[in-house]
């Protein structure tokens, strides 16, 4: 893989990981139409995902700190016997955030067994195109939902779990993970800003888990250092900007522009697959 190609993939990953346009779908189409060698894909893609993971850790450092503090607080209560019998209202915000994130991540665990079959879908560009069109329709629908009033500070246990169930569809190449979780959050009556904030938090265990599962194969692959550095740095820097951009759209604009883009890219992928 050349340095220019690495820069292109890093740019694509940084933009598409957090914007609701499906990074896995875009990377699958890029691999299909521009042809990175298969041996390079696994190691390189893992490093790109880790780069965007660092971006979200930095941009959401306050929330991440609360989640980590909540974990240790719950652990302390567990070993001192103070946890049992406590109601949700008696838990601190950091403790509730940690438990909400755990509940939202639970539905992804069974999908691990189907990961190989799911990844194989990316080899068929016309299927990815159809999924991108569905993703666009999902985003269009999320903008038509009445404005929610629920925040992370006053959410219960059921809604985070339901958002996690919707996140399962985001493993399909063409369905955006962030788009599915934002739409799920909007259906669960979250404000648009908090639906986006929770979506970013949910990306942390999702990205980390995907990388850990592929780590043994990654260690067995040879890594071309220069392209990996270029791609990762590009994904990191662009990812920071993409998070800011989505936060801006969540406050001011809505997601219609991403809906239109996703549909157009999906149509283009289907047509290109038929013609080429």
PDB file of C-alpha atoms in Angstrom:
ATOM      1  CA  UNK A   1       0.000   0.000   0.000  1.00  0.00           C
ATOM      2  CA  UNK A   2       1.385   3.387  -1.006  1.00  0.00           C
ATOM      3  CA  UNK A   3       1.525   6.471   1.207  1.00  0.00           C
ATOM      4  CA  UNK A   4      -1.052   8.345  -0.874  1.00  0.00           C
ATOM      5  CA  UNK A   5      -3.471   5.432  -0.657  1.00  0.00           C
ATOM      6  CA  UNK A   6      -2.883   5.262   3.106  1.00  0.00           C
ATOM      7  CA  UNK A   7      -3.679   8.965   3.401  1.00  0.00           C
ATOM      8  CA  UNK A   8      -6.895   8.446   1.431  1.00  0.00           C
ATOM      9  CA  UNK A   9      -8.042   5.557   3.649  1.00  0.00           C
ATOM     10  CA  UNK A  10      -7.165   7.528   6.793  1.00  0.00           C
ATOM     11  CA  UNK A  11      -9.157  10.492   5.510  1.00  0.00           C
ATOM     12  CA  UNK A  12     -12.096   8.223   4.727  1.00  0.00           C
ATOM     13  CA  UNK A  13     -11.989   6.515   8.131  1.00  0.00           C
ATOM     14  CA  UNK A  14     -11.689   9.787  10.057  1.00  0.00           C
ATOM     15  CA  UNK A  15     -14.680  11.304   8.294  1.00  0.00           C
ATOM     16  CA  UNK A  16     -16.953   8.281   8.147  1.00  0.00           C
ATOM     17  CA  UNK A  17     -16.364   6.743  11.592  1.00  0.00           C
ATOM     18  CA  UNK A  18     -18.268   9.477  13.418  1.00  0.00           C
ATOM     19  CA  UNK A  19     -20.370  11.098  10.728  1.00  0.00           C
ATOM     20  CA  UNK A  20     -23.469   8.909  10.159  1.00  0.00           C
ATOM     21  CA  UNK A  21     -22.452   7.684   6.697  1.00  0.00           C
ATOM     22  CA  UNK A  22     -20.919   4.254   7.567  1.00  0.00           C
ATOM     23  CA  UNK A  23     -17.141   3.971   7.729  1.00  0.00           C
ATOM     24  CA  UNK A  24     -17.294   0.194   7.158  1.00  0.00           C
ATOM     25  CA  UNK A  25     -19.424   0.699   4.055  1.00  0.00           C
ATOM     26  CA  UNK A  26     -17.083   3.324   2.631  1.00  0.00           C
ATOM     27  CA  UNK A  27     -13.984   1.260   3.393  1.00  0.00           C
ATOM     28  CA  UNK A  28     -15.578  -1.827   1.823  1.00  0.00           C
ATOM     29  CA  UNK A  29     -16.383   0.114  -1.349  1.00  0.00           C
ATOM     30  CA  UNK A  30     -12.889   1.608  -1.398  1.00  0.00           C
ATOM     31  CA  UNK A  31     -11.335  -1.854  -1.096  1.00  0.00           C
ATOM     32  CA  UNK A  32     -13.656  -3.245  -3.782  1.00  0.00           C
ATOM     33  CA  UNK A  33     -13.172  -0.487  -6.338  1.00  0.00           C
ATOM     34  CA  UNK A  34      -9.602   0.678  -5.625  1.00  0.00           C
ATOM     35  CA  UNK A  35      -8.151  -2.657  -4.592  1.00  0.00           C
ATOM     36  CA  UNK A  36      -5.922  -2.551  -1.520  1.00  0.00           C
ATOM     37  CA  UNK A  37      -4.264  -5.900  -1.077  1.00  0.00           C
ATOM     38  CA  UNK A  38      -6.232  -8.178   1.243  1.00  0.00           C
ATOM     39  CA  UNK A  39      -3.219  -8.847   3.478  1.00  0.00           C
ATOM     40  CA  UNK A  40      -2.915  -5.112   4.164  1.00  0.00           C
ATOM     41  CA  UNK A  41      -6.564  -4.594   4.997  1.00  0.00           C
ATOM     42  CA  UNK A  42      -6.762  -6.209   8.429  1.00  0.00           C
ATOM     43  CA  UNK A  43      -3.737  -4.631  10.108  1.00  0.00           C
ATOM     44  CA  UNK A  44      -4.256  -1.274   8.475  1.00  0.00           C
ATOM     45  CA  UNK A  45      -7.986  -1.108   9.247  1.00  0.00           C
ATOM     46  CA  UNK A  46      -7.353  -1.959  12.918  1.00  0.00           C
ATOM     47  CA  UNK A  47      -4.856   0.887  13.225  1.00  0.00           C
ATOM     48  CA  UNK A  48      -7.292   3.290  11.577  1.00  0.00           C
ATOM     49  CA  UNK A  49     -10.001   2.301  14.056  1.00  0.00           C
ATOM     50  CA  UNK A  50      -7.613   2.729  16.992  1.00  0.00           C
ATOM     51  CA  UNK A  51      -6.723   6.212  15.717  1.00  0.00           C
ATOM     52  CA  UNK A  52     -10.387   7.246  15.692  1.00  0.00           C
ATOM     53  CA  UNK A  53     -10.795   5.665  19.145  1.00  0.00           C
ATOM     54  CA  UNK A  54      -8.114   8.024  20.483  1.00  0.00           C
ATOM     55  CA  UNK A  55      -9.940  10.925  18.828  1.00  0.00           C
ATOM     56  CA  UNK A  56     -13.204  10.217  20.652  1.00  0.00           C
ATOM     57  CA  UNK A  57     -11.364   9.643  23.951  1.00  0.00           C
ATOM     58  CA  UNK A  58      -9.883  13.121  23.662  1.00  0.00           C
ATOM     59  CA  UNK A  59     -13.037  14.893  22.504  1.00  0.00           C
ATOM     60  CA  UNK A  60     -15.231  13.249  25.154  1.00  0.00           C
ATOM     61  CA  UNK A  61     -12.616  13.213  27.894  1.00  0.00           C
ATOM     62  CA  UNK A  62     -15.047  14.582  30.490  1.00  0.00           C
ATOM     63  CA  UNK A  63     -17.622  11.846  29.856  1.00  0.00           C
ATOM     64  CA  UNK A  64     -14.903   9.187  29.616  1.00  0.00           C
ATOM     65  CA  UNK A  65     -13.500  10.312  32.965  1.00  0.00           C
ATOM     66  CA  UNK A  66     -16.990  10.032  34.505  1.00  0.00           C
ATOM     67  CA  UNK A  67     -17.460   6.508  33.113  1.00  0.00           C
ATOM     68  CA  UNK A  68     -14.072   5.354  34.466  1.00  0.00           C
ATOM     69  CA  UNK A  69     -14.748   6.962  37.836  1.00  0.00           C
ATOM     70  CA  UNK A  70     -18.167   5.317  37.909  1.00  0.00           C
ATOM     71  CA  UNK A  71     -16.603   1.905  37.321  1.00  0.00           C
ATOM     72  CA  UNK A  72     -14.237   2.233  40.275  1.00  0.00           C
ATOM     73  CA  UNK A  73     -16.971   3.713  42.452  1.00  0.00           C
ATOM     74  CA  UNK A  74     -19.280   0.768  41.737  1.00  0.00           C
ATOM     75  CA  UNK A  75     -16.408  -1.649  42.324  1.00  0.00           C
ATOM     76  CA  UNK A  76     -15.732  -0.085  45.708  1.00  0.00           C
ATOM     77  CA  UNK A  77     -19.410  -0.283  46.657  1.00  0.00           C
ATOM     78  CA  UNK A  78     -19.552  -3.903  45.521  1.00  0.00           C
ATOM     79  CA  UNK A  79     -16.677  -4.998  47.767  1.00  0.00           C
ATOM     80  CA  UNK A  80     -17.896  -2.958  50.727  1.00  0.00           C
ATOM     81  CA  UNK A  81     -21.454  -4.276  50.441  1.00  0.00           C
ATOM     82  CA  UNK A  82     -22.977  -0.836  49.817  1.00  0.00           C
ATOM     83  CA  UNK A  83     -24.182  -1.567  46.278  1.00  0.00           C
ATOM     84  CA  UNK A  84     -26.930  -4.071  47.021  1.00  0.00           C
ATOM     85  CA  UNK A  85     -30.371  -2.576  47.429  1.00  0.00           C
ATOM     86  CA  UNK A  86     -29.476   0.814  45.942  1.00  0.00           C
ATOM     87  CA  UNK A  87     -32.042   2.285  43.549  1.00  0.00           C
ATOM     88  CA  UNK A  88     -31.157   4.089  40.336  1.00  0.00           C
ATOM     89  CA  UNK A  89     -31.896   7.452  41.953  1.00  0.00           C
ATOM     90  CA  UNK A  90     -29.333   6.725  44.666  1.00  0.00           C
ATOM     91  CA  UNK A  91     -26.501   6.133  42.216  1.00  0.00           C
ATOM     92  CA  UNK A  92     -24.196   8.988  41.241  1.00  0.00           C
ATOM     93  CA  UNK A  93     -24.171  10.231  37.640  1.00  0.00           C
ATOM     94  CA  UNK A  94     -20.805   8.624  36.881  1.00  0.00           C
ATOM     95  CA  UNK A  95     -22.068   5.264  38.182  1.00  0.00           C
ATOM     96  CA  UNK A  96     -25.251   5.489  36.105  1.00  0.00           C
ATOM     97  CA  UNK A  97     -23.254   6.403  32.979  1.00  0.00           C
ATOM     98  CA  UNK A  98     -21.062   3.335  33.369  1.00  0.00           C
ATOM     99  CA  UNK A  99     -24.063   1.025  33.822  1.00  0.00           C
ATOM    100  CA  UNK A 100     -25.903   2.631  30.896  1.00  0.00           C
ATOM    101  CA  UNK A 101     -22.882   2.052  28.671  1.00  0.00           C
ATOM    102  CA  UNK A 102     -22.688  -1.588  29.773  1.00  0.00           C
ATOM    103  CA  UNK A 103     -26.397  -2.107  29.017  1.00  0.00           C
ATOM    104  CA  UNK A 104     -26.019  -0.479  25.590  1.00  0.00           C
ATOM    105  CA  UNK A 105     -23.041  -2.710  24.736  1.00  0.00           C
ATOM    106  CA  UNK A 106     -24.647  -6.021  25.765  1.00  0.00           C
ATOM    107  CA  UNK A 107     -26.579  -6.588  22.481  1.00  0.00           C
ATOM    108  CA  UNK A 108     -23.302  -6.512  20.513  1.00  0.00           C
ATOM    109  CA  UNK A 109     -21.882  -9.577  22.282  1.00  0.00           C
ATOM    110  CA  UNK A 110     -23.886 -12.234  20.338  1.00  0.00           C
ATOM    111  CA  UNK A 111     -22.920 -10.550  17.056  1.00  0.00           C
ATOM    112  CA  UNK A 112     -19.317 -11.667  17.631  1.00  0.00           C
ATOM    113  CA  UNK A 113     -20.354 -15.163  16.519  1.00  0.00           C
ATOM    114  CA  UNK A 114     -21.527 -13.773  13.166  1.00  0.00           C
ATOM    115  CA  UNK A 115     -18.629 -11.381  12.541  1.00  0.00           C
ATOM    116  CA  UNK A 116     -17.127 -13.364   9.634  1.00  0.00           C
ATOM    117  CA  UNK A 117     -20.436 -13.569   7.795  1.00  0.00           C
ATOM    118  CA  UNK A 118     -21.145  -9.889   8.372  1.00  0.00           C
ATOM    119  CA  UNK A 119     -17.730  -8.861   7.035  1.00  0.00           C
ATOM    120  CA  UNK A 120     -18.280 -11.007   3.940  1.00  0.00           C
ATOM    121  CA  UNK A 121     -21.202  -8.760   2.953  1.00  0.00           C
ATOM    122  CA  UNK A 122     -18.684  -6.009   2.241  1.00  0.00           C
ATOM    123  CA  UNK A 123     -17.405  -7.974  -0.773  1.00  0.00           C
ATOM    124  CA  UNK A 124     -20.675  -7.260  -2.594  1.00  0.00           C
ATOM    125  CA  UNK A 125     -20.776  -3.581  -3.513  1.00  0.00           C
ATOM    126  CA  UNK A 126     -24.414  -3.656  -4.593  1.00  0.00           C
ATOM    127  CA  UNK A 127     -25.473  -4.933  -1.165  1.00  0.00           C
ATOM    128  CA  UNK A 128     -23.409  -2.210   0.521  1.00  0.00           C
ATOM    129  CA  UNK A 129     -25.134   0.299  -1.775  1.00  0.00           C
ATOM    130  CA  UNK A 130     -28.597  -0.902  -0.729  1.00  0.00           C
ATOM    131  CA  UNK A 131     -27.604  -0.684   2.938  1.00  0.00           C
ATOM    132  CA  UNK A 132     -26.316   2.862   2.415  1.00  0.00           C
ATOM    133  CA  UNK A 133     -29.692   3.847   0.945  1.00  0.00           C
ATOM    134  CA  UNK A 134     -31.424   2.301   3.972  1.00  0.00           C
ATOM    135  CA  UNK A 135     -29.021   4.240   6.182  1.00  0.00           C
ATOM    136  CA  UNK A 136     -30.031   7.460   4.441  1.00  0.00           C
ATOM    137  CA  UNK A 137     -33.714   6.695   4.975  1.00  0.00           C
ATOM    138  CA  UNK A 138     -33.047   5.995   8.646  1.00  0.00           C
ATOM    139  CA  UNK A 139     -31.325   9.368   9.084  1.00  0.00           C
ATOM    140  CA  UNK A 140     -34.152  11.146   7.272  1.00  0.00           C
ATOM    141  CA  UNK A 141     -36.620   9.520   9.642  1.00  0.00           C
ATOM    142  CA  UNK A 142     -34.614  10.498  12.732  1.00  0.00           C
ATOM    143  CA  UNK A 143     -34.870  14.155  11.731  1.00  0.00           C
ATOM    144  CA  UNK A 144     -38.662  13.850  11.502  1.00  0.00           C
ATOM    145  CA  UNK A 145     -39.016  12.608  15.086  1.00  0.00           C
ATOM    146  CA  UNK A 146     -40.368  15.210  17.474  1.00  0.00           C
ATOM    147  CA  UNK A 147     -37.714  16.796  19.656  1.00  0.00           C
ATOM    148  CA  UNK A 148     -37.013  14.598  22.688  1.00  0.00           C
ATOM    149  CA  UNK A 149     -36.532  15.887  26.213  1.00  0.00           C
ATOM    150  CA  UNK A 150     -34.625  13.001  27.787  1.00  0.00           C
ATOM    151  CA  UNK A 151     -30.971  13.500  28.768  1.00  0.00           C
ATOM    152  CA  UNK A 152     -28.272  11.100  29.936  1.00  0.00           C
ATOM    153  CA  UNK A 153     -28.631  12.562  33.401  1.00  0.00           C
ATOM    154  CA  UNK A 154     -32.267  11.437  33.808  1.00  0.00           C
ATOM    155  CA  UNK A 155     -32.465   8.343  31.581  1.00  0.00           C
ATOM    156  CA  UNK A 156     -33.533   4.971  32.992  1.00  0.00           C
ATOM    157  CA  UNK A 157     -32.119   1.533  32.218  1.00  0.00           C
ATOM    158  CA  UNK A 158     -34.417   0.381  29.399  1.00  0.00           C
ATOM    159  CA  UNK A 159     -33.680   3.121  26.877  1.00  0.00           C
ATOM    160  CA  UNK A 160     -29.879   2.632  26.777  1.00  0.00           C
ATOM    161  CA  UNK A 161     -30.442  -1.092  26.222  1.00  0.00           C
ATOM    162  CA  UNK A 162     -32.869  -0.374  23.361  1.00  0.00           C
ATOM    163  CA  UNK A 163     -30.353   1.983  21.748  1.00  0.00           C
ATOM    164  CA  UNK A 164     -27.801  -0.827  22.035  1.00  0.00           C
ATOM    165  CA  UNK A 165     -30.203  -3.192  20.258  1.00  0.00           C
ATOM    166  CA  UNK A 166     -30.457  -0.724  17.364  1.00  0.00           C
ATOM    167  CA  UNK A 167     -26.639  -0.448  17.318  1.00  0.00           C
ATOM    168  CA  UNK A 168     -26.502  -4.111  16.248  1.00  0.00           C
ATOM    169  CA  UNK A 169     -27.595  -3.080  12.742  1.00  0.00           C
ATOM    170  CA  UNK A 170     -24.553  -0.797  12.576  1.00  0.00           C
ATOM    171  CA  UNK A 171     -22.230  -3.784  12.165  1.00  0.00           C
ATOM    172  CA  UNK A 172     -23.519  -4.172   8.604  1.00  0.00           C
ATOM    173  CA  UNK A 173     -21.232  -2.441   6.062  1.00  0.00           C
ATOM    174  CA  UNK A 174     -23.415   0.398   4.811  1.00  0.00           C
ATOM    175  CA  UNK A 175     -25.419   0.963   7.986  1.00  0.00           C
ATOM    176  CA  UNK A 176     -23.724   3.619  10.056  1.00  0.00           C
ATOM    177  CA  UNK A 177     -23.068   2.677  13.673  1.00  0.00           C
ATOM    178  CA  UNK A 178     -23.343   6.310  14.741  1.00  0.00           C
ATOM    179  CA  UNK A 179     -26.405   6.800  12.537  1.00  0.00           C
ATOM    180  CA  UNK A 180     -28.174   3.771  13.994  1.00  0.00           C
ATOM    181  CA  UNK A 181     -27.410   4.743  17.594  1.00  0.00           C
ATOM    182  CA  UNK A 182     -28.421   8.372  17.041  1.00  0.00           C
ATOM    183  CA  UNK A 183     -31.683   7.246  15.422  1.00  0.00           C
ATOM    184  CA  UNK A 184     -32.237   4.763  18.254  1.00  0.00           C
ATOM    185  CA  UNK A 185     -31.610   7.512  20.791  1.00  0.00           C
ATOM    186  CA  UNK A 186     -34.076   9.819  19.073  1.00  0.00           C
ATOM    187  CA  UNK A 187     -36.738   7.084  19.050  1.00  0.00           C
ATOM    188  CA  UNK A 188     -36.057   6.633  22.789  1.00  0.00           C
ATOM    189  CA  UNK A 189     -36.855  10.332  23.323  1.00  0.00           C
ATOM    190  CA  UNK A 190     -33.304  11.589  23.873  1.00  0.00           C
ATOM    191  CA  UNK A 191     -32.531  15.146  22.841  1.00  0.00           C
ATOM    192  CA  UNK A 192     -30.570  15.281  19.606  1.00  0.00           C
ATOM    193  CA  UNK A 193     -27.460  16.500  21.456  1.00  0.00           C
ATOM    194  CA  UNK A 194     -27.566  13.705  24.025  1.00  0.00           C
ATOM    195  CA  UNK A 195     -28.355  11.078  21.383  1.00  0.00           C
ATOM    196  CA  UNK A 196     -25.119  12.140  19.672  1.00  0.00           C
ATOM    197  CA  UNK A 197     -23.194  12.255  22.971  1.00  0.00           C
ATOM    198  CA  UNK A 198     -24.306   8.745  23.920  1.00  0.00           C
ATOM    199  CA  UNK A 199     -23.520   7.524  20.407  1.00  0.00           C
ATOM    200  CA  UNK A 200     -19.931   8.734  20.805  1.00  0.00           C
ATOM    201  CA  UNK A 201     -19.634   7.003  24.177  1.00  0.00           C
ATOM    202  CA  UNK A 202     -21.008   3.770  22.710  1.00  0.00           C
ATOM    203  CA  UNK A 203     -18.371   3.901  19.978  1.00  0.00           C
ATOM    204  CA  UNK A 204     -15.598   3.363  22.541  1.00  0.00           C
ATOM    205  CA  UNK A 205     -16.408  -0.256  23.571  1.00  0.00           C
ATOM    206  CA  UNK A 206     -17.601  -1.034  20.017  1.00  0.00           C
ATOM    207  CA  UNK A 207     -14.323   0.047  18.385  1.00  0.00           C
ATOM    208  CA  UNK A 208     -12.160  -1.371  21.171  1.00  0.00           C
ATOM    209  CA  UNK A 209     -13.961  -4.723  21.106  1.00  0.00           C
ATOM    210  CA  UNK A 210     -13.624  -5.042  17.334  1.00  0.00           C
ATOM    211  CA  UNK A 211      -9.900  -4.335  17.543  1.00  0.00           C
ATOM    212  CA  UNK A 212      -9.309  -6.791  20.403  1.00  0.00           C
ATOM    213  CA  UNK A 213     -11.072  -9.591  18.513  1.00  0.00           C
ATOM    214  CA  UNK A 214      -8.810  -9.094  15.510  1.00  0.00           C
ATOM    215  CA  UNK A 215      -5.616  -8.566  17.496  1.00  0.00           C
ATOM    216  CA  UNK A 216      -4.240 -12.144  17.108  1.00  0.00           C
ATOM    217  CA  UNK A 217      -4.542 -11.949  13.309  1.00  0.00           C
ATOM    218  CA  UNK A 218      -3.088  -8.453  13.382  1.00  0.00           C
ATOM    219  CA  UNK A 219       0.025  -9.632  15.253  1.00  0.00           C
ATOM    220  CA  UNK A 220       0.598 -12.360  12.664  1.00  0.00           C
ATOM    221  CA  UNK A 221       0.451  -9.896   9.757  1.00  0.00           C
ATOM    222  CA  UNK A 222       3.405  -7.952   8.503  1.00  0.00           C
ATOM    223  CA  UNK A 223       2.922  -4.189   8.871  1.00  0.00           C
ATOM    224  CA  UNK A 224       4.284  -1.588   6.482  1.00  0.00           C
ATOM    225  CA  UNK A 225       5.164   1.114   9.013  1.00  0.00           C
ATOM    226  CA  UNK A 226       5.101   4.317   6.915  1.00  0.00           C
ATOM    227  CA  UNK A 227       1.599   3.892   5.406  1.00  0.00           C
ATOM    228  CA  UNK A 228       0.228   2.838   8.813  1.00  0.00           C
ATOM    229  CA  UNK A 229       1.607   5.978  10.470  1.00  0.00           C
ATOM    230  CA  UNK A 230       0.312   8.242   7.699  1.00  0.00           C
ATOM    231  CA  UNK A 231      -3.127   6.635   7.660  1.00  0.00           C
ATOM    232  CA  UNK A 232      -3.484   6.589  11.451  1.00  0.00           C
ATOM    233  CA  UNK A 233      -2.419  10.214  11.935  1.00  0.00           C
ATOM    234  CA  UNK A 234      -4.791  11.295   9.173  1.00  0.00           C
ATOM    235  CA  UNK A 235      -7.681   9.329  10.684  1.00  0.00           C
ATOM    236  CA  UNK A 236      -6.960  10.804  14.128  1.00  0.00           C
ATOM    237  CA  UNK A 237      -6.820  14.446  13.038  1.00  0.00           C
ATOM    238  CA  UNK A 238      -9.787  14.190  10.667  1.00  0.00           C
ATOM    239  CA  UNK A 239     -11.730  12.233  13.309  1.00  0.00           C
ATOM    240  CA  UNK A 240     -11.353  15.149  15.738  1.00  0.00           C
ATOM    241  CA  UNK A 241     -12.862  17.466  13.134  1.00  0.00           C
ATOM    242  CA  UNK A 242     -15.664  15.031  12.280  1.00  0.00           C
ATOM    243  CA  UNK A 243     -16.742  14.821  15.929  1.00  0.00           C
ATOM    244  CA  UNK A 244     -16.901  18.608  16.137  1.00  0.00           C
ATOM    245  CA  UNK A 245     -18.862  18.761  12.895  1.00  0.00           C
ATOM    246  CA  UNK A 246     -21.455  16.227  14.050  1.00  0.00           C
ATOM    247  CA  UNK A 247     -21.837  18.052  17.368  1.00  0.00           C
ATOM    248  CA  UNK A 248     -22.511  21.240  15.404  1.00  0.00           C
ATOM    249  CA  UNK A 249     -25.113  19.566  13.186  1.00  0.00           C
ATOM    250  CA  UNK A 250     -26.801  18.020  16.221  1.00  0.00           C
ATOM    251  CA  UNK A 251     -27.279  21.489  17.713  1.00  0.00           C
ATOM    252  CA  UNK A 252     -28.079  23.531  14.640  1.00  0.00           C
ATOM    253  CA  UNK A 253     -28.897  21.649  11.466  1.00  0.00           C
ATOM    254  CA  UNK A 254     -30.100  18.068  11.801  1.00  0.00           C
ATOM    255  CA  UNK A 255     -28.917  15.133   9.697  1.00  0.00           C
ATOM    256  CA  UNK A 256     -30.713  15.613   6.360  1.00  0.00           C
ATOM    257  CA  UNK A 257     -27.468  16.433   4.527  1.00  0.00           C
ATOM    258  CA  UNK A 258     -25.974  13.101   5.637  1.00  0.00           C
ATOM    259  CA  UNK A 259     -29.168  11.329   4.612  1.00  0.00           C
ATOM    260  CA  UNK A 260     -28.984  12.723   1.072  1.00  0.00           C
ATOM    261  CA  UNK A 261     -25.271  11.943   0.783  1.00  0.00           C
ATOM    262  CA  UNK A 262     -25.755   8.355   1.971  1.00  0.00           C
ATOM    263  CA  UNK A 263     -28.527   7.710  -0.545  1.00  0.00           C
ATOM    264  CA  UNK A 264     -26.495   9.179  -3.419  1.00  0.00           C
ATOM    265  CA  UNK A 265     -23.394   7.128  -2.547  1.00  0.00           C
ATOM    266  CA  UNK A 266     -25.560   4.013  -2.283  1.00  0.00           C
ATOM    267  CA  UNK A 267     -27.065   4.566  -5.717  1.00  0.00           C
ATOM    268  CA  UNK A 268     -23.605   5.252  -7.163  1.00  0.00           C
ATOM    269  CA  UNK A 269     -22.241   2.022  -5.635  1.00  0.00           C
ATOM    270  CA  UNK A 270     -25.055  -0.065  -7.150  1.00  0.00           C
ATOM    271  CA  UNK A 271     -24.660   1.512 -10.592  1.00  0.00           C
ATOM    272  CA  UNK A 272     -20.847   1.176 -10.501  1.00  0.00           C
ATOM    273  CA  UNK A 273     -21.105  -2.483  -9.481  1.00  0.00           C
ATOM    274  CA  UNK A 274     -23.428  -3.193 -12.400  1.00  0.00           C
ATOM    275  CA  UNK A 275     -21.294  -1.324 -14.934  1.00  0.00           C
ATOM    276  CA  UNK A 276     -17.752  -2.310 -13.888  1.00  0.00           C
TER     277      UNK A 276
END
